PDB file of C-alpha atoms in Angstrom:
ATOM      1  CA  LYS A   1     116.005 104.262  78.772  1.00 86.00           C
ATOM      2  CA  MET A   2     115.941 106.334  75.620  1.00 90.00           C
ATOM      3  CA  THR A   3     116.453 110.080  75.376  1.00 92.00           C
ATOM      4  CA  VAL A   4     116.380 112.319  72.313  1.00 93.00           C
ATOM      5  CA  LEU A   5     118.344 115.528  72.613  1.00 93.00           C
ATOM      6  CA  SER A   6     118.366 118.667  70.505  1.00 94.00           C
ATOM      7  CA  SER A   7     121.587 119.920  68.953  1.00 93.00           C
ATOM      8  CA  VAL A   8     122.204 122.162  72.035  1.00 94.00           C
ATOM      9  CA  GLY A   9     121.552 119.283  74.436  1.00 92.00           C
ATOM     10  CA  ASP A  10     117.997 119.985  75.563  1.00 94.00           C
ATOM     11  CA  THR A  11     115.868 116.880  76.152  1.00 93.00           C
ATOM     12  CA  LEU A  12     113.207 116.623  73.486  1.00 92.00           C
ATOM     13  CA  LEU A  13     111.900 113.200  74.398  1.00 91.00           C
ATOM     14  CA  ALA A  14     112.603 110.713  77.176  1.00 91.00           C
ATOM     15  CA  PHE A  15     111.276 107.235  77.671  1.00 89.00           C
ATOM     16  CA  SER A  16     112.065 104.490  80.115  1.00 90.00           C
ATOM     17  CA  HIS A  17     110.562 101.402  81.577  1.00 86.00           C
ATOM     18  CA  LYS A  18     111.557  99.003  84.299  1.00 85.00           C
ATOM     19  CA  LYS A  19     113.283  95.805  83.307  1.00 84.00           C
ATOM     20  CA  PRO A  20     111.094  92.875  84.316  1.00 83.00           C
ATOM     21  CA  LYS A  21     112.639  90.723  87.013  1.00 86.00           C
ATOM     22  CA  HIS A  22     111.316  87.419  85.683  1.00 88.00           C
ATOM     23  CA  PRO A  23     110.266  87.783  82.073  1.00 86.00           C
ATOM     24  CA  PRO A  24     108.289  84.912  80.624  1.00 88.00           C
ATOM     25  CA  PHE A  25     110.111  82.395  78.463  1.00 88.00           C
ATOM     26  CA  PRO A  26     109.041  82.186  74.859  1.00 88.00           C
ATOM     27  CA  GLU A  27     106.918  79.271  73.833  1.00 89.00           C
ATOM     28  CA  PRO A  28     108.921  76.251  72.716  1.00 87.00           C
ATOM     29  CA  GLU A  29     109.103  75.810  68.983  1.00 80.00           C
ATOM     30  CA  THR A  30     106.699  73.230  67.675  1.00 85.00           C
ATOM     31  CA  ALA A  31     108.053  70.328  65.646  1.00 85.00           C
ATOM     32  CA  LEU A  32     107.792  70.624  61.924  1.00 86.00           C
ATOM     33  CA  PRO A  33     105.542  68.142  60.116  1.00 87.00           C
ATOM     34  CA  GLY A  34     107.331  65.280  58.348  1.00 86.00           C
ATOM     35  CA  PRO A  35     108.132  65.581  54.638  1.00 85.00           C
ATOM     36  CA  ASP A  36     105.259  63.222  53.755  1.00 84.00           C
ATOM     37  CA  GLU A  37     102.781  65.207  55.869  1.00 87.00           C
ATOM     38  CA  VAL A  38     103.315  68.528  53.969  1.00 85.00           C
ATOM     39  CA  SER A  39     100.701  69.111  51.247  1.00 82.00           C
ATOM     40  CA  SER A  40     102.067  72.236  49.562  1.00 86.00           C
ATOM     41  CA  GLN A  41     104.927  72.273  47.159  1.00 83.00           C
ATOM     42  CA  ASP A  42     106.560  75.301  48.763  1.00 88.00           C
ATOM     43  CA  LEU A  43     106.790  74.214  52.402  1.00 92.00           C
ATOM     44  CA  PRO A  44     109.104  71.188  51.855  1.00 92.00           C
ATOM     45  CA  PHE A  45     111.679  73.554  50.441  1.00 94.00           C
ATOM     46  CA  VAL A  46     111.174  76.047  53.235  1.00 93.00           C
ATOM     47  CA  TYR A  47     111.494  73.387  55.930  1.00 94.00           C
ATOM     48  CA  GLY A  48     114.410  71.695  54.156  1.00 94.00           C
ATOM     49  CA  ASP A  49     116.238  75.034  53.796  1.00 94.00           C
ATOM     50  CA  ARG A  50     115.694  75.705  57.483  1.00 93.00           C
ATOM     51  CA  TYR A  51     117.317  72.346  58.419  1.00 93.00           C
ATOM     52  CA  TYR A  52     120.062  72.909  55.895  1.00 94.00           C
ATOM     53  CA  ARG A  53     120.919  76.338  57.306  1.00 92.00           C
ATOM     54  CA  TYR A  54     120.914  74.944  60.873  1.00 90.00           C
ATOM     55  CA  ASN A  55     123.322  72.165  59.918  1.00 87.00           C
ATOM     56  CA  ASP A  56     121.018  69.126  59.703  1.00 92.00           C
ATOM     57  CA  PRO A  57     121.592  68.038  56.076  1.00 93.00           C
ATOM     58  CA  LYS A  58     120.004  64.606  56.587  1.00 94.00           C
ATOM     59  CA  LYS A  59     116.629  66.111  57.561  1.00 94.00           C
ATOM     60  CA  ALA A  60     116.990  68.816  54.872  1.00 95.00           C
ATOM     61  CA  LYS A  61     117.586  66.123  52.217  1.00 96.00           C
ATOM     62  CA  LEU A  62     114.363  64.319  53.215  1.00 95.00           C
ATOM     63  CA  TYR A  63     112.296  67.457  52.672  1.00 95.00           C
ATOM     64  CA  PHE A  64     114.006  68.348  49.376  1.00 96.00           C
ATOM     65  CA  GLN A  65     113.517  64.817  48.040  1.00 95.00           C
ATOM     66  CA  GLY A  66     109.908  64.857  49.243  1.00 93.00           C
ATOM     67  CA  ALA A  67     109.320  67.997  47.196  1.00 94.00           C
ATOM     68  CA  LEU A  68     110.908  66.369  44.168  1.00 95.00           C
ATOM     69  CA  GLU A  69     108.475  63.441  44.482  1.00 92.00           C
ATOM     70  CA  LYS A  70     105.654  65.913  43.906  1.00 91.00           C
ATOM     71  CA  ASP A  71     107.533  67.944  41.227  1.00 93.00           C
ATOM     72  CA  SER A  72     110.795  66.516  39.935  1.00 95.00           C
ATOM     73  CA  GLY A  73     111.759  69.797  38.332  1.00 95.00           C
ATOM     74  CA  ASP A  74     111.510  72.008  41.443  1.00 95.00           C
ATOM     75  CA  LEU A  75     114.462  74.350  40.863  1.00 94.00           C
ATOM     76  CA  ARG A  76     115.119  75.313  44.444  1.00 96.00           C
ATOM     77  CA  CYS A  77     115.115  71.743  45.818  1.00 97.00           C
ATOM     78  CA  ASN A  78     117.197  70.499  42.836  1.00 98.00           C
ATOM     79  CA  THR A  79     119.697  73.276  43.403  1.00 98.00           C
ATOM     80  CA  SER A  80     119.872  72.617  47.153  1.00 97.00           C
ATOM     81  CA  LEU A  81     120.397  68.888  46.561  1.00 98.00           C
ATOM     82  CA  GLY A  82     123.044  69.784  44.006  1.00 98.00           C
ATOM     83  CA  GLU A  83     124.839  71.931  46.530  1.00 97.00           C
ATOM     84  CA  MET A  84     124.771  69.082  48.997  1.00 97.00           C
ATOM     85  CA  ALA A  85     126.111  66.612  46.358  1.00 98.00           C
ATOM     86  CA  LEU A  86     128.843  69.099  45.441  1.00 98.00           C
ATOM     87  CA  LYS A  87     129.931  69.509  49.050  1.00 96.00           C
ATOM     88  CA  ASN A  88     130.057  65.712  49.387  1.00 96.00           C
ATOM     89  CA  GLY A  89     132.126  65.286  46.263  1.00 97.00           C
ATOM     90  CA  LEU A  90     129.355  63.666  44.269  1.00 98.00           C
ATOM     91  CA  TYR A  91     130.016  65.830  41.267  1.00 98.00           C
ATOM     92  CA  ASN A  92     128.000  63.846  38.638  1.00 98.00           C
ATOM     93  CA  ASP A  93     124.948  63.814  40.927  1.00 98.00           C
ATOM     94  CA  ALA A  94     125.429  67.558  41.535  1.00 98.00           C
ATOM     95  CA  LEU A  95     125.439  68.204  37.793  1.00 98.00           C
ATOM     96  CA  GLU A  96     122.209  66.268  37.329  1.00 98.00           C
ATOM     97  CA  TYR A  97     120.470  68.295  39.982  1.00 98.00           C
ATOM     98  CA  PHE A  98     121.775  71.607  38.560  1.00 98.00           C
ATOM     99  CA  ASN A  99     120.845  70.628  35.018  1.00 98.00           C
ATOM    100  CA  LYS A 100     117.270  69.856  36.180  1.00 97.00           C
ATOM    101  CA  ALA A 101     117.010  73.293  37.876  1.00 97.00           C
ATOM    102  CA  ILE A 102     118.381  75.086  34.829  1.00 98.00           C
ATOM    103  CA  GLU A 103     116.060  73.063  32.540  1.00 97.00           C
ATOM    104  CA  ARG A 104     113.094  74.515  34.583  1.00 96.00           C
ATOM    105  CA  ASP A 105     114.392  78.088  34.613  1.00 97.00           C
ATOM    106  CA  GLU A 106     117.499  79.216  32.733  1.00 96.00           C
ATOM    107  CA  SER A 107     117.533  82.426  34.696  1.00 96.00           C
ATOM    108  CA  PHE A 108     117.994  80.735  38.068  1.00 97.00           C
ATOM    109  CA  PHE A 109     121.599  81.878  38.377  1.00 98.00           C
ATOM    110  CA  LYS A 110     122.382  80.173  41.650  1.00 98.00           C
ATOM    111  CA  ALA A 111     122.190  76.863  39.814  1.00 98.00           C
ATOM    112  CA  TRP A 112     124.530  78.205  37.104  1.00 98.00           C
ATOM    113  CA  TYR A 113     127.048  79.348  39.708  1.00 98.00           C
ATOM    114  CA  TYR A 114     127.116  75.992  41.495  1.00 98.00           C
ATOM    115  CA  LYS A 115     127.180  74.101  38.181  1.00 98.00           C
ATOM    116  CA  GLY A 116     130.271  76.154  37.333  1.00 98.00           C
ATOM    117  CA  MET A 117     131.830  75.273  40.630  1.00 98.00           C
ATOM    118  CA  THR A 118     131.114  71.597  39.967  1.00 98.00           C
ATOM    119  CA  GLN A 119     132.648  71.789  36.521  1.00 98.00           C
ATOM    120  CA  LEU A 120     135.772  73.314  38.151  1.00 97.00           C
ATOM    121  CA  ARG A 121     136.036  70.362  40.504  1.00 97.00           C
ATOM    122  CA  LEU A 122     135.707  67.986  37.539  1.00 98.00           C
ATOM    123  CA  GLY A 123     138.448  69.853  35.649  1.00 96.00           C
ATOM    124  CA  ASN A 124     136.059  70.931  32.928  1.00 98.00           C
ATOM    125  CA  LEU A 125     137.488  74.441  32.768  1.00 97.00           C
ATOM    126  CA  LYS A 126     135.765  75.533  29.540  1.00 97.00           C
ATOM    127  CA  ASP A 127     132.331  74.459  30.837  1.00 98.00           C
ATOM    128  CA  ALA A 128     133.113  76.019  34.228  1.00 98.00           C
ATOM    129  CA  GLU A 129     133.928  79.378  32.501  1.00 98.00           C
ATOM    130  CA  LYS A 130     130.689  79.247  30.503  1.00 98.00           C
ATOM    131  CA  CYS A 131     128.584  78.479  33.611  1.00 98.00           C
ATOM    132  CA  LEU A 132     130.223  81.130  35.765  1.00 98.00           C
ATOM    133  CA  ASN A 133     129.862  83.740  33.013  1.00 97.00           C
ATOM    134  CA  ARG A 134     126.166  82.843  32.894  1.00 98.00           C
ATOM    135  CA  ALA A 135     125.883  83.176  36.707  1.00 98.00           C
ATOM    136  CA  SER A 136     127.337  86.689  36.404  1.00 97.00           C
ATOM    137  CA  TYR A 137     124.171  87.790  34.561  1.00 97.00           C
ATOM    138  CA  SER A 138     122.621  88.152  37.971  1.00 95.00           C
ATOM    139  CA  LEU A 139     123.525  90.992  40.266  1.00 94.00           C
ATOM    140  CA  GLU A 140     123.341  88.630  43.279  1.00 94.00           C
ATOM    141  CA  TRP A 141     125.965  86.270  41.795  1.00 96.00           C
ATOM    142  CA  TYR A 142     127.966  88.852  39.751  1.00 97.00           C
ATOM    143  CA  ALA A 143     130.782  89.534  42.195  1.00 96.00           C
ATOM    144  CA  ILE A 144     131.419  85.977  43.300  1.00 96.00           C
ATOM    145  CA  ALA A 145     131.177  84.603  39.713  1.00 97.00           C
ATOM    146  CA  HIS A 146     133.740  87.116  38.510  1.00 97.00           C
ATOM    147  CA  PHE A 147     135.950  86.322  41.505  1.00 96.00           C
ATOM    148  CA  GLU A 148     135.935  82.655  40.502  1.00 97.00           C
ATOM    149  CA  LEU A 149     136.438  83.567  36.886  1.00 98.00           C
ATOM    150  CA  ALA A 150     139.498  85.656  37.851  1.00 97.00           C
ATOM    151  CA  GLN A 151     141.043  82.720  39.596  1.00 97.00           C
ATOM    152  CA  LEU A 152     140.183  80.342  36.712  1.00 97.00           C
ATOM    153  CA  THR A 153     141.646  82.660  33.975  1.00 97.00           C
ATOM    154  CA  ALA A 154     144.725  83.485  36.079  1.00 97.00           C
ATOM    155  CA  SER A 155     145.419  79.767  36.554  1.00 96.00           C
ATOM    156  CA  GLN A 156     145.416  79.494  32.730  1.00 96.00           C
ATOM    157  CA  GLY A 157     147.919  82.322  32.309  1.00 97.00           C
ATOM    158  CA  ARG A 158     145.242  84.674  30.917  1.00 97.00           C
ATOM    159  CA  LEU A 159     146.246  87.478  33.229  1.00 96.00           C
ATOM    160  CA  ASN A 160     144.656  90.360  31.350  1.00 97.00           C
ATOM    161  CA  ARG A 161     141.353  88.618  31.416  1.00 96.00           C
ATOM    162  CA  ALA A 162     141.819  87.749  35.094  1.00 96.00           C
ATOM    163  CA  TRP A 163     142.370  91.434  35.874  1.00 97.00           C
ATOM    164  CA  GLU A 164     139.160  92.278  34.066  1.00 97.00           C
ATOM    165  CA  HIS A 165     137.221  89.738  36.145  1.00 96.00           C
ATOM    166  CA  ILE A 166     138.733  90.848  39.461  1.00 95.00           C
ATOM    167  CA  ASP A 167     138.094  94.450  38.573  1.00 95.00           C
ATOM    168  CA  LYS A 168     134.412  93.611  37.903  1.00 95.00           C
ATOM    169  CA  SER A 169     134.194  91.676  41.131  1.00 95.00           C
ATOM    170  CA  ILE A 170     135.674  94.519  43.221  1.00 94.00           C
ATOM    171  CA  LYS A 171     133.541  97.172  41.543  1.00 93.00           C
ATOM    172  CA  SER A 172     130.421  95.144  42.249  1.00 92.00           C
ATOM    173  CA  ASN A 173     131.273  94.251  45.829  1.00 88.00           C
ATOM    174  CA  GLY A 174     134.317  96.030  47.315  1.00 80.00           C
ATOM    175  CA  ASN A 175     134.107  93.910  50.420  1.00 81.00           C
ATOM    176  CA  ASN A 176     134.573  90.705  48.342  1.00 69.00           C
TER     177      ASN A 176
END
């Protein structure tokens, strides 16, 4: 039931309907075509991303790799495979994927962010700082990149710079 009232409490609009006793179930989801059955370049990423978000990285990887067989420079698939390699501690593999994505589009800041995180794991702090600064060129990655930069510069004893980064992070996303 829905009722819209005026400021003095008069009913302006009322709507209601009976709840069905046995609503029909939705149709079951159809299985996705296999990575080798997809003809477009976009769909392997879409399907792979779907599996990745729903915690099936093995299937996701098959779709991402299938897309790279058609276009080895696909920036979204390279970045996703790089993320997967980073999470699995395969840092050199991750860097290769991120570099391929950045080579295709230097303004794909997600790849810059994750490349910076990979460089942090490798202990390449100067390169990490460069990559995270580059990631901060994007509004989407600005707050998190500056948050990471604040931690990095604080760990080096560069506290004034750390304060600048954390201030930028908070001003960009106060919930961060």
